[in-house]
Coordinates of C-alpha atoms in Angstrom, one line a residue:
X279 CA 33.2 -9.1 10.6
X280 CA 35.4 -6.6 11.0
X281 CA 34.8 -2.7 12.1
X282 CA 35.7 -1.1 9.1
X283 CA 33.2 -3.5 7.2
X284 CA 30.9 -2.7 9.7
X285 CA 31.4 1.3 8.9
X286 CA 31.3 0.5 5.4
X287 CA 27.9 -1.2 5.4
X288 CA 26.4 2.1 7.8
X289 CA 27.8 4.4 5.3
X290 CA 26.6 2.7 2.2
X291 CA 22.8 2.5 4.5
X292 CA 23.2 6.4 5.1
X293 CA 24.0 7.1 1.5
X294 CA 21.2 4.9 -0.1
X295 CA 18.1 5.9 2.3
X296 CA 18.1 9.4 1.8
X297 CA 18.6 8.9 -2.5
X298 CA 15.2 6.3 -1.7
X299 CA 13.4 9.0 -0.2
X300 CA 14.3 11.2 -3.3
X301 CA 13.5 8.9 -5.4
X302 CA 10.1 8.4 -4.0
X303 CA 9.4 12.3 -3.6
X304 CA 10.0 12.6 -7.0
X305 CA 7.9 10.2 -7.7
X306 CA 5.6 11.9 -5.5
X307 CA 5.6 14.9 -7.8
X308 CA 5.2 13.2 -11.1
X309 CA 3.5 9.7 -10.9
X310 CA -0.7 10.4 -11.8
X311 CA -2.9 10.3 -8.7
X312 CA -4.8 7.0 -8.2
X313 CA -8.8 7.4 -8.1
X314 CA -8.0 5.6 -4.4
X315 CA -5.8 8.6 -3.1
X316 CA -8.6 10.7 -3.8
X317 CA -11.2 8.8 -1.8
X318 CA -8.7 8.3 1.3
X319 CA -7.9 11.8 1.7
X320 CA -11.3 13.5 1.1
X321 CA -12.2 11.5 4.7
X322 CA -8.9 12.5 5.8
X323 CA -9.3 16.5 4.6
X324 CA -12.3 16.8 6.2
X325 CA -11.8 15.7 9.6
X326 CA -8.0 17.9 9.3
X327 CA -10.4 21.0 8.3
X328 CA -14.0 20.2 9.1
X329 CA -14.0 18.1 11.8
X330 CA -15.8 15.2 10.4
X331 CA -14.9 12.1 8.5
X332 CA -16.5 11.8 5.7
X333 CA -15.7 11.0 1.9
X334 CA -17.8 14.0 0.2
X335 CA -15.9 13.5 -2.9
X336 CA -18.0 10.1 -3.4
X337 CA -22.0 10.8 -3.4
X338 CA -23.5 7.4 -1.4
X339 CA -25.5 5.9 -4.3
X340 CA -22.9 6.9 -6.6
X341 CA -20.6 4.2 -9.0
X342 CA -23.3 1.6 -8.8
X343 CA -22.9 1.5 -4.8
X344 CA -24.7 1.8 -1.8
X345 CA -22.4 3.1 0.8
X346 CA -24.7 4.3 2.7
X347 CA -23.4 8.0 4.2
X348 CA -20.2 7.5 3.5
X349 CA -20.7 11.7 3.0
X350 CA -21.0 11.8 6.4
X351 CA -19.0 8.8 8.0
X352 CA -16.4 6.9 6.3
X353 CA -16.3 3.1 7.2
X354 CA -15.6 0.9 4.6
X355 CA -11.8 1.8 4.7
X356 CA -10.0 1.0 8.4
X357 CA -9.6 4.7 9.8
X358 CA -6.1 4.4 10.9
X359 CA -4.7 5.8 7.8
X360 CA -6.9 8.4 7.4
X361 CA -6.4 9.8 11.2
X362 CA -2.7 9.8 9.7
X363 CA -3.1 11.7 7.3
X364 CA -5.4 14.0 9.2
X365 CA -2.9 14.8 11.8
X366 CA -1.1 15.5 9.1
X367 CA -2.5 18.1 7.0
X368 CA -3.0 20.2 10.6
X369 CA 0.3 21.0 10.0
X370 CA 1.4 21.0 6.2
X371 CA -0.5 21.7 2.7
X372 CA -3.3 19.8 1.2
X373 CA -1.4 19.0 -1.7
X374 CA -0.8 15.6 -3.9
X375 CA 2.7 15.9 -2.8
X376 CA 2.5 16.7 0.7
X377 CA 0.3 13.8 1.2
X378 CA 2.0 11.4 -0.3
X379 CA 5.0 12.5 1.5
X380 CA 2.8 10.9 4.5
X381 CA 3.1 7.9 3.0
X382 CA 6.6 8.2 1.9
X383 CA 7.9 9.2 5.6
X384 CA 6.6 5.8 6.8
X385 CA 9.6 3.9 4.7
X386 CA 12.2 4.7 6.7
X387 CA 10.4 3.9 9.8
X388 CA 9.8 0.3 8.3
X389 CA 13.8 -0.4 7.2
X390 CA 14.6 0.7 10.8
X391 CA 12.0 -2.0 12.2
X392 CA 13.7 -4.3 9.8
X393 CA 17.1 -3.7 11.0
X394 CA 16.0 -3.3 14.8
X395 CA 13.9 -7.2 14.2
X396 CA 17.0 -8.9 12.2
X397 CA 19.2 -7.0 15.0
X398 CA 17.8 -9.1 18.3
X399 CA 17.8 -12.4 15.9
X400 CA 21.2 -11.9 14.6
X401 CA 23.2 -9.9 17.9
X402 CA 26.4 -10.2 15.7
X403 CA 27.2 -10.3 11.9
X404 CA 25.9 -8.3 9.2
X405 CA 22.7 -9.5 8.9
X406 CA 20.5 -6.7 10.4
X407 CA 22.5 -3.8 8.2
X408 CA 22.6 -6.2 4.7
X409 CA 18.9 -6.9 5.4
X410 CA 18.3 -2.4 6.0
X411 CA 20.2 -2.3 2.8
X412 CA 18.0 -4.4 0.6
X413 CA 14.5 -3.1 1.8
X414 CA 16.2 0.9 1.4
X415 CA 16.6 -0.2 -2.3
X416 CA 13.9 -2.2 -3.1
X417 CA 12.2 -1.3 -6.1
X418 CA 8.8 -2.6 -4.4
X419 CA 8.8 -0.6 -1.1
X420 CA 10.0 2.5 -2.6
X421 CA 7.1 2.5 -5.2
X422 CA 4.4 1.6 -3.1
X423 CA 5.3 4.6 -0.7
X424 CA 4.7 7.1 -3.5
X425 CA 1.4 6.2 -3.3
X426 CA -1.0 8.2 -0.8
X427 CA -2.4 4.4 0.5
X428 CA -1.9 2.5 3.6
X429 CA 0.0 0.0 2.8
X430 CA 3.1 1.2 3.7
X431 CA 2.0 2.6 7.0
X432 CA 0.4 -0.9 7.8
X433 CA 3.7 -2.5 6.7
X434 CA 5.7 0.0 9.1
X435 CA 3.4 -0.6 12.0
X436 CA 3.5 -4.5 11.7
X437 CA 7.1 -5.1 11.1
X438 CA 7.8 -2.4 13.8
X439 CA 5.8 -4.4 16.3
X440 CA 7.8 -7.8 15.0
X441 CA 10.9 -5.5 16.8
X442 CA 9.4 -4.2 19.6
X443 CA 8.9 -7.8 20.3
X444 CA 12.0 -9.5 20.0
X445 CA 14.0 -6.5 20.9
X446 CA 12.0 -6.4 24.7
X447 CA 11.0 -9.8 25.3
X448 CA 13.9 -11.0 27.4
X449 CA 14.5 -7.3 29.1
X450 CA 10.7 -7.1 30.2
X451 CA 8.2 -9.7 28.9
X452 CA 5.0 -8.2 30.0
X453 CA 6.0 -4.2 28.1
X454 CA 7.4 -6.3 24.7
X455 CA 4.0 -8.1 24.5
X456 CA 1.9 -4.9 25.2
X457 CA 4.2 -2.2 22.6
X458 CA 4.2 -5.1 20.5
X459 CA 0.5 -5.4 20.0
X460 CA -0.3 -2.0 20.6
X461 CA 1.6 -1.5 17.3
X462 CA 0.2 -4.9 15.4
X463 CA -3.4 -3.9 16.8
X464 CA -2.8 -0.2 15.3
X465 CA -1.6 -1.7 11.9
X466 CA -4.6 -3.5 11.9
X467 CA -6.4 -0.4 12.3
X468 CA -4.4 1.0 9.3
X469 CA -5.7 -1.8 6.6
X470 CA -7.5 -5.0 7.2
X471 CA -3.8 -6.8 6.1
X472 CA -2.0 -6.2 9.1
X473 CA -3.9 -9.8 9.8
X474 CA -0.5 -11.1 8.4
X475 CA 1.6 -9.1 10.6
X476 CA -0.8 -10.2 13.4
X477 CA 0.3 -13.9 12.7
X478 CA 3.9 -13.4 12.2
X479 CA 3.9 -11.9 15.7
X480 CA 1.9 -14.7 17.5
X481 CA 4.3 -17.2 15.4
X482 CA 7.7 -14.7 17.1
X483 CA 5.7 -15.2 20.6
X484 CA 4.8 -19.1 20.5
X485 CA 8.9 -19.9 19.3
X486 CA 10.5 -18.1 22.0
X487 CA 7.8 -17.8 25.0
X488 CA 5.1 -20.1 24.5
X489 CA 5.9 -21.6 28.1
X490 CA 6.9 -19.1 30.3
X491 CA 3.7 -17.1 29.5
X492 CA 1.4 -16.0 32.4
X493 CA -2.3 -15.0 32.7
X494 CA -0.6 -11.0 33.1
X495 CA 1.7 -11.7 30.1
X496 CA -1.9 -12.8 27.8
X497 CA -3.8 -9.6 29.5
X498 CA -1.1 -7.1 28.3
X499 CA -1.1 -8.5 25.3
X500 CA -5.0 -8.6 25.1
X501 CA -5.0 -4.7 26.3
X502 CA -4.0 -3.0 23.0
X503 CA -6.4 -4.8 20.8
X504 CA -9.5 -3.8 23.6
X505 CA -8.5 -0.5 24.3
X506 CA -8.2 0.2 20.8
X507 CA -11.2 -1.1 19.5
X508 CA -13.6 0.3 22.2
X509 CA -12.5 3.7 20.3
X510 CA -13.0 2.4 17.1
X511 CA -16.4 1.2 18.7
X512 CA -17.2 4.9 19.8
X513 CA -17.1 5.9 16.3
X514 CA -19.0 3.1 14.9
X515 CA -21.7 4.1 17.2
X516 CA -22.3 7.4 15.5
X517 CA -24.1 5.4 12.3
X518 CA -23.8 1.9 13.2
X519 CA -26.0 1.0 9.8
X520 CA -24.0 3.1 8.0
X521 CA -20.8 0.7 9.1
X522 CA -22.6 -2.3 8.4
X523 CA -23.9 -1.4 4.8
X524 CA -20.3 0.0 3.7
X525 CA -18.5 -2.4 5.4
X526 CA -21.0 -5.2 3.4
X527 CA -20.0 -3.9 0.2
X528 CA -16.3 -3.6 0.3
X529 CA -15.8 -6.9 2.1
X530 CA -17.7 -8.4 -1.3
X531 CA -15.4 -7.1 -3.6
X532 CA -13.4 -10.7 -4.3
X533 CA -11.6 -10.9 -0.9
X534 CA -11.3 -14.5 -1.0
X535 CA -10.3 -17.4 -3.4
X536 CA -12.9 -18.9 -5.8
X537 CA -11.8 -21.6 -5.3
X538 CA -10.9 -24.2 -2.4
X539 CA -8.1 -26.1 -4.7
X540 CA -4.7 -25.8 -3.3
X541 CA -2.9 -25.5 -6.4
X542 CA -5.3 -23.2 -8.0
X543 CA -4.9 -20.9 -4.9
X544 CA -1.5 -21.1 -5.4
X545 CA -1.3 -20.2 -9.3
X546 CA -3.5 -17.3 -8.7
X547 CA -1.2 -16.2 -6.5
X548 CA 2.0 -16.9 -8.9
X549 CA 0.0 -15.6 -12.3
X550 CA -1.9 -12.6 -10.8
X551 CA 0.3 -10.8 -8.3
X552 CA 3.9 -11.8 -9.0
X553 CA 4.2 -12.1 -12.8
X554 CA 2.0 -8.8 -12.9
X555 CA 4.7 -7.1 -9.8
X556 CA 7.6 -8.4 -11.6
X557 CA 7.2 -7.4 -15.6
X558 CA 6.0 -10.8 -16.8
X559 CA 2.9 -9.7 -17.9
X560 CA 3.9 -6.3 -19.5
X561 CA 7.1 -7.7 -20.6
X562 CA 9.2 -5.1 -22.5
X563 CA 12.3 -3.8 -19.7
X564 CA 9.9 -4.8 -17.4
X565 CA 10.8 -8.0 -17.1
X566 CA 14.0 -6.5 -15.3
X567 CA 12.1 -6.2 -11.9
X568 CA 12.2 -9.9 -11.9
X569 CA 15.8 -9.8 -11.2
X570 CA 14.6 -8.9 -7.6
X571 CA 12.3 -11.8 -7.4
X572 CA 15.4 -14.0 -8.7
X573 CA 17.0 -12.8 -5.8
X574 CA 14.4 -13.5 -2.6
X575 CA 13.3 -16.5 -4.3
X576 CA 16.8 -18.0 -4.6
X577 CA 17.6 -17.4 -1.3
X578 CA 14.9 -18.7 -0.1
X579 CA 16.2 -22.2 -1.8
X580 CA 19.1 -21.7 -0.9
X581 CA 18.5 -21.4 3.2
X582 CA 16.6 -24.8 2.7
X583 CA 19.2 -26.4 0.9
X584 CA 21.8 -25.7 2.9
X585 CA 22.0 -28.0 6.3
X586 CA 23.9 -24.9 8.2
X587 CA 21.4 -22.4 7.4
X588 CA 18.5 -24.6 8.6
X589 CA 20.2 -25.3 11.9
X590 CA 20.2 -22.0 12.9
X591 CA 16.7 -21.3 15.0
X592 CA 16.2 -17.5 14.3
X593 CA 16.6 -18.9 10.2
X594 CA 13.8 -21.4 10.7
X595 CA 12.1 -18.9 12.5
X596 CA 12.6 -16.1 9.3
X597 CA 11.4 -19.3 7.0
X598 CA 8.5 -20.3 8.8
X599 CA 7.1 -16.4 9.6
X600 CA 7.7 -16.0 5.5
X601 CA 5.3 -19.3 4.7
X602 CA 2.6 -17.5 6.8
X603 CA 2.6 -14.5 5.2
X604 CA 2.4 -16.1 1.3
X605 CA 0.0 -18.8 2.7
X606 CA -2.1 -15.8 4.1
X607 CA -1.6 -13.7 0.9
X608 CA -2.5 -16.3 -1.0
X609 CA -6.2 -17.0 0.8
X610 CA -6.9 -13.4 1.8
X611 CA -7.5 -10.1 0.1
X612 CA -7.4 -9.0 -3.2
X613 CA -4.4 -10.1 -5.6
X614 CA -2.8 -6.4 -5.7
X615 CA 0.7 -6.3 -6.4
X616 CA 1.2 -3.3 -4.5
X617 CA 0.2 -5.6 -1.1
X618 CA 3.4 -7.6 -1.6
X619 CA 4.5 -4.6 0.7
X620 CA 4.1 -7.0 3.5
X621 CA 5.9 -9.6 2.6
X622 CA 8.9 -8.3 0.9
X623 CA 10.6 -7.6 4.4
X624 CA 10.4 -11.0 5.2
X625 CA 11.8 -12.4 1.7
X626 CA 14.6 -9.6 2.2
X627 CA 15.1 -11.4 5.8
X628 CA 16.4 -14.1 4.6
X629 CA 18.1 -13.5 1.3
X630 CA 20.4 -10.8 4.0
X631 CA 20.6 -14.7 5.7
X632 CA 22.3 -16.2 2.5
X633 CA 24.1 -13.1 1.3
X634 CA 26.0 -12.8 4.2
X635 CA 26.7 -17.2 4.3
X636 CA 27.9 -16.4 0.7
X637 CA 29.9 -13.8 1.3
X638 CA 31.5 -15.6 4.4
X639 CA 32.7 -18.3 1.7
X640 CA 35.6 -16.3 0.6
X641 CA 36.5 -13.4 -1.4
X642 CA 35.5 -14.7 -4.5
X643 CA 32.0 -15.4 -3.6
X644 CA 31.7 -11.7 -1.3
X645 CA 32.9 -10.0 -4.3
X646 CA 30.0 -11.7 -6.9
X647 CA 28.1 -11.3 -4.1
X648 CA 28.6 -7.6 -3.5
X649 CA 28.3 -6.7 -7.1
X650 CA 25.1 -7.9 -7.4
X651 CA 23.5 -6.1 -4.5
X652 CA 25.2 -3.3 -5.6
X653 CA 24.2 -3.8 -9.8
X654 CA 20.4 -4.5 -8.6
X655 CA 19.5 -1.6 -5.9
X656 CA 21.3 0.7 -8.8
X657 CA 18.8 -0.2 -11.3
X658 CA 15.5 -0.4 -8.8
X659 CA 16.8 3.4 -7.9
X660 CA 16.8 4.0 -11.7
X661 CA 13.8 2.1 -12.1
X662 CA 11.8 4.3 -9.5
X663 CA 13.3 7.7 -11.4
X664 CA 12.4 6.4 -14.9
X665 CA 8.9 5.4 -14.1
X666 CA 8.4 8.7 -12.6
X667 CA 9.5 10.6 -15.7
X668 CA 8.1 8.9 -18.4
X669 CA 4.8 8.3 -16.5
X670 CA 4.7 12.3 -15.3
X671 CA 1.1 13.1 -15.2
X672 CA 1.6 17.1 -14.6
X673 CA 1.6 18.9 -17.8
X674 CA -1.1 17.1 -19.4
X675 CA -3.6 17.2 -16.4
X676 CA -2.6 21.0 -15.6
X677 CA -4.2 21.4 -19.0
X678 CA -7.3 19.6 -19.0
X679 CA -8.2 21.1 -15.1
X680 CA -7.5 24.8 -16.5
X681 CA -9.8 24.3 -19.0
X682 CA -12.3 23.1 -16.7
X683 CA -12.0 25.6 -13.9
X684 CA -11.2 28.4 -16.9
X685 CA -15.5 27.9 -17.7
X686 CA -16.8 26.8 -14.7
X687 CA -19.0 29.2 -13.0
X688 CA -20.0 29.2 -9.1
X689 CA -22.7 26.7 -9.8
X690 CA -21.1 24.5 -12.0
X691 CA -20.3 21.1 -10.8
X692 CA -17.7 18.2 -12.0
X693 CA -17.3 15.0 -12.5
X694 CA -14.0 12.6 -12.5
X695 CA -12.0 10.5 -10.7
X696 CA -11.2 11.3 -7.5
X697 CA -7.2 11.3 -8.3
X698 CA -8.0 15.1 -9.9
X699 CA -9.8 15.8 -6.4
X700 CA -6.0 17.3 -5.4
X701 CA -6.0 19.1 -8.6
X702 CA -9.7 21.1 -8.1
X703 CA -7.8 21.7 -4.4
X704 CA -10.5 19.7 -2.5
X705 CA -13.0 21.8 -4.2
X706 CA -17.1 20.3 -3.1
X707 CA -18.5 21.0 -6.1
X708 CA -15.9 18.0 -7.8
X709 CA -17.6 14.6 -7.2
X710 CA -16.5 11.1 -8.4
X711 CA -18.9 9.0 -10.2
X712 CA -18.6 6.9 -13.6
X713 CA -21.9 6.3 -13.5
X714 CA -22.2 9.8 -14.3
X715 CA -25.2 10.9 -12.1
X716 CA -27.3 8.1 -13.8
X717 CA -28.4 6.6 -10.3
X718 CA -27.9 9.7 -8.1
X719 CA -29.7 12.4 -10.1
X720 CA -26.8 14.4 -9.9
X721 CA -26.3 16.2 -13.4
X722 CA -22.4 17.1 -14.3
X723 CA -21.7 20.3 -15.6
X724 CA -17.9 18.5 -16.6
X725 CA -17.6 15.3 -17.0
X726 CA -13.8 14.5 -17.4
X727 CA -13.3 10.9 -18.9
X728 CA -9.4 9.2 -18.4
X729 CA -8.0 6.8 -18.9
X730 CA -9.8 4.7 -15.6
X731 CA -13.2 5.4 -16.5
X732 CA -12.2 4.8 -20.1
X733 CA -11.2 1.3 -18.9
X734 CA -13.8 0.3 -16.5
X735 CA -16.2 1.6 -19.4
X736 CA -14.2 -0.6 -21.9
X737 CA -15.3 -3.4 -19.6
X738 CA -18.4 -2.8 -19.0
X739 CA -19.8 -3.0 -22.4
X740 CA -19.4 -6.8 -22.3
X741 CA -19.5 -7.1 -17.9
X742 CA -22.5 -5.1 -17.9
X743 CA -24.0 -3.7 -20.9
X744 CA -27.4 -2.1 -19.2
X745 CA -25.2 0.1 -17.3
X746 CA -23.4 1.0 -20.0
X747 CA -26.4 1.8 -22.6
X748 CA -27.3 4.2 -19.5
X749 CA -24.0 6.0 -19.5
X750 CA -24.1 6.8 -23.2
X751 CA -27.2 8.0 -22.8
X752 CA -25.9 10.2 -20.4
X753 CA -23.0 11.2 -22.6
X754 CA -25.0 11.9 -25.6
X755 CA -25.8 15.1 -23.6
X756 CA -22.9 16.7 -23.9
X757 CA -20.7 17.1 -26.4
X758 CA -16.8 17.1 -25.8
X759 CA -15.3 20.5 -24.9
X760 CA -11.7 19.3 -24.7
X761 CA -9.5 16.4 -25.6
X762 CA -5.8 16.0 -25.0
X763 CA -3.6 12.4 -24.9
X764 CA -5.8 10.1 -23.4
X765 CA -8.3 12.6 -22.1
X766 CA -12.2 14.0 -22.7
X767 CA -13.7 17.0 -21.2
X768 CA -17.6 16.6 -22.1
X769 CA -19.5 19.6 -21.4
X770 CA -23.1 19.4 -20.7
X771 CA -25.1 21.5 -23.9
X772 CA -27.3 24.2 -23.5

């Protein structure tokens, strides 16, 4: 390829990263706060300011639970992330914003681990810088940075330690198999799913050094993973029971199929993750996110239908690491779409693959070709901007907390989910529990019912109606205070 096209694509990847990252802050700024963001950084706040880890914002015997002082030591959540963040509000604001910028600075460390991985596979060509472009402006890694989660930090650290790999291996053998764990091992510290990033690597490993490797080579890659969970280990130790019990109860929260059938596993897959991810099942504009899918998926057939593609080893290579992750997605975790984060660099792997092959078919085909790169990442960006603003959560939620906090008196206490934990600025006497106290003894002051405890309540009057008949018992105590757009302030009567 020539310079100048070389130029072009860097200046087009310079452009379009720092508009992602824009995108996603204001995202950041407008998107409402998942009950999950709430639960991660209450660990995270109070190690930053009170030296400890736990999640006070959820009491242990709360939501029909038994995480057993999880006020005191958080385990059921891998504590990479939430040292992360904890680092990380030492030096900026405990805000909704600033902590999900966490997650948003993570992005572009995992385009760069793209480009650096696709770099040592393809040495020349514009594979590497076609493949950076893609994941910049994909729809489905900018929006799951918004969110103050893992995933994207797990996805960084895996993909990152894919690169260190291939980019040391034949300069020093013994330091790419150590940095390369050492960052797989700490995305497996980040969220249980760096297991897929874990395989992907031992997959890069066995294809280009199964035979030269030495007893040294297996000890240096052994190191990370011992040294790292010895310290995880010294935690643990503080409340080992603790561990155990929370541990126990979010590894039963359907982390594997139902099912052994092969093509039942696989339709689960399809139905619940991709169609849901890709607009199938809301429908509406939606359904335009599955333009992307048409994209990865097609080239995807298209590498295996095309006898020059396949010859090449680092394409078989991109194939095969992309049938472990969606054979590993398929069998383990939960079907969340936004844990497609860890497979979407390897699907943009090898539709950079056929992109570039098309393009190199003539003008014709680079111009169609160009066009349509260009036409999707235009409408993912205006996707990501759109969903923020018609999604914004602020004026609405500003509304119902002033209220609250307007008649709240020092020994009041609340009750919501943990997303408005950011709003009451960390505040102890906010606690999330839709059980309402029923089980702790805990008796709101404010109980502030949204649209998630509206729908798990919505559910459980057929899932589990005892539960519920508690609940409106509890309600039936207070009598709603406030109500705005989807929202219900009950205040406890006198």
């Amino acid at each position: 390829m020539p310079a100048a096209s070389y130029r072009r694509l860097w200046i087009v990847l310079g452009i379009l990263l720092p508009i992602a990252l824009v995108a996603a802050y204001y995202g950041a700024l407008n998107r409402p706060p998942w009950p999950d963001e709430g639960w991660f950084s209450s660990a995270a706040y109070n190690m930053a300011y009170h030296g400890y880890m736990g999640t006070t914002v959820y009491h242990p015997a709360g939501n029909g639970l038994a995480l057993t002082r999880i006020d005191e030591h958080t385990y059921w959540i891998m504590p990479g992330f939430l040292v992360g963040q904890a680092l990380w509000l030492v030096v900026f604001p405990a805000t909704l914003a600033s902590i999900r910028l966490f997650s948003i600075a993570w992005l572009p460390v995992l385009v760069g681990a793209l480009y650096v991985y696709l770099r040592s596979l393809f040495p020349r060509g514009a594979v590497p810088l076609v493949g950076a472009i893609l994941l910049a402006g994909n729809y489905m890694a900018i929006d799951t940075a918004i969110y103050a989660r893992p995933e994207t930090m797990c996805a960084a650290l895996g993909v990152s330690g894919l690169a260190a790999y291939a980019w040391l291996r034949e300069r020093n053998l013994p330091l790419a198999l150590a940095a390369s764990n050492l960052l797989v091992a700490m995305s497996g510290l980040t969220h249980p799913n760096g297991i897929f990033h874990f395989v992907a690597l031992m997959a890069l490993i066995a294809w280009f050094d199964l035979r030269r490797l030495h007893f040294r080579d297996v000890a240096a890659a052994g190191a990370p993973y011992l040294a790292l969970a010895l310290v995880w280990y010294a935690y643990i130790a503080q409340d080992s029971q603790a561990f155990v019990d929370q541990m126990s109860v979010n590894g039963s929260q359907d982390r594997w199929p139902d099912t052994l059938n092969p093509l039942r596993i696989l339709w689960n897959e399809l139905s619940v993750r991709y169609l849901t991810a890709y607009g199938f099942v809301t429908g509406g504009m939606n359904r335009i996110k599955a333009l992307s899918l048409l994209l990865m998926w097609g080239s995807v057939a298209g590498c295996l239908a095309v006898p020059e593609l396949r010859r090449i080893s680092a394409v078989r290579l991109l194939l095969l690491q992309l049938g472990l992750y969606f054979a590993g997605m398929c069998v383990f975790n939960q079907k969340l779409t936004y844990y497609l984060i860890h497979i979407v660099p390897a699907y943009i792997a090898v539709a950079a693959v056929f992109l570039v092959w098309l393009s190199e078919r003539g003008r014709l085909w680079r111009t169609a070709a160009t066009a349509a790169v260009a036409g999707l990442i235009c409408i993912e960006i205006a996707g990501v901007f759109l969903k923020a603003r018609t999604r914004s959560y602020i004026e609405d939620q500003e509304k119902v907390v002033e209220y609250v906090k307007t008649h709240m008196t020092p020994d009041s206490n609340v009750n919501g989910t943990s997303g408005f934990l950011f709003a009451f600025d960390f505040d102890p006497r906010f606690q999330d529990d839709a059980y309402l106290g029923v089980d702790t003894g805990r008796r709101p002051d404010f109980i502030i019912v949204e649209q998630f405890y509206q729908g798990l309540y919505d559910g459980w009057k057929t899932r589990r109606p005892e539960a519920m008949a508690r609940i409106q018992e509890r309600l039936a105590e207070y009598e709603v205070g406030f109500e705005l757009d989807g929202y219900k302030v009950y205040v406890r009567k006198p």
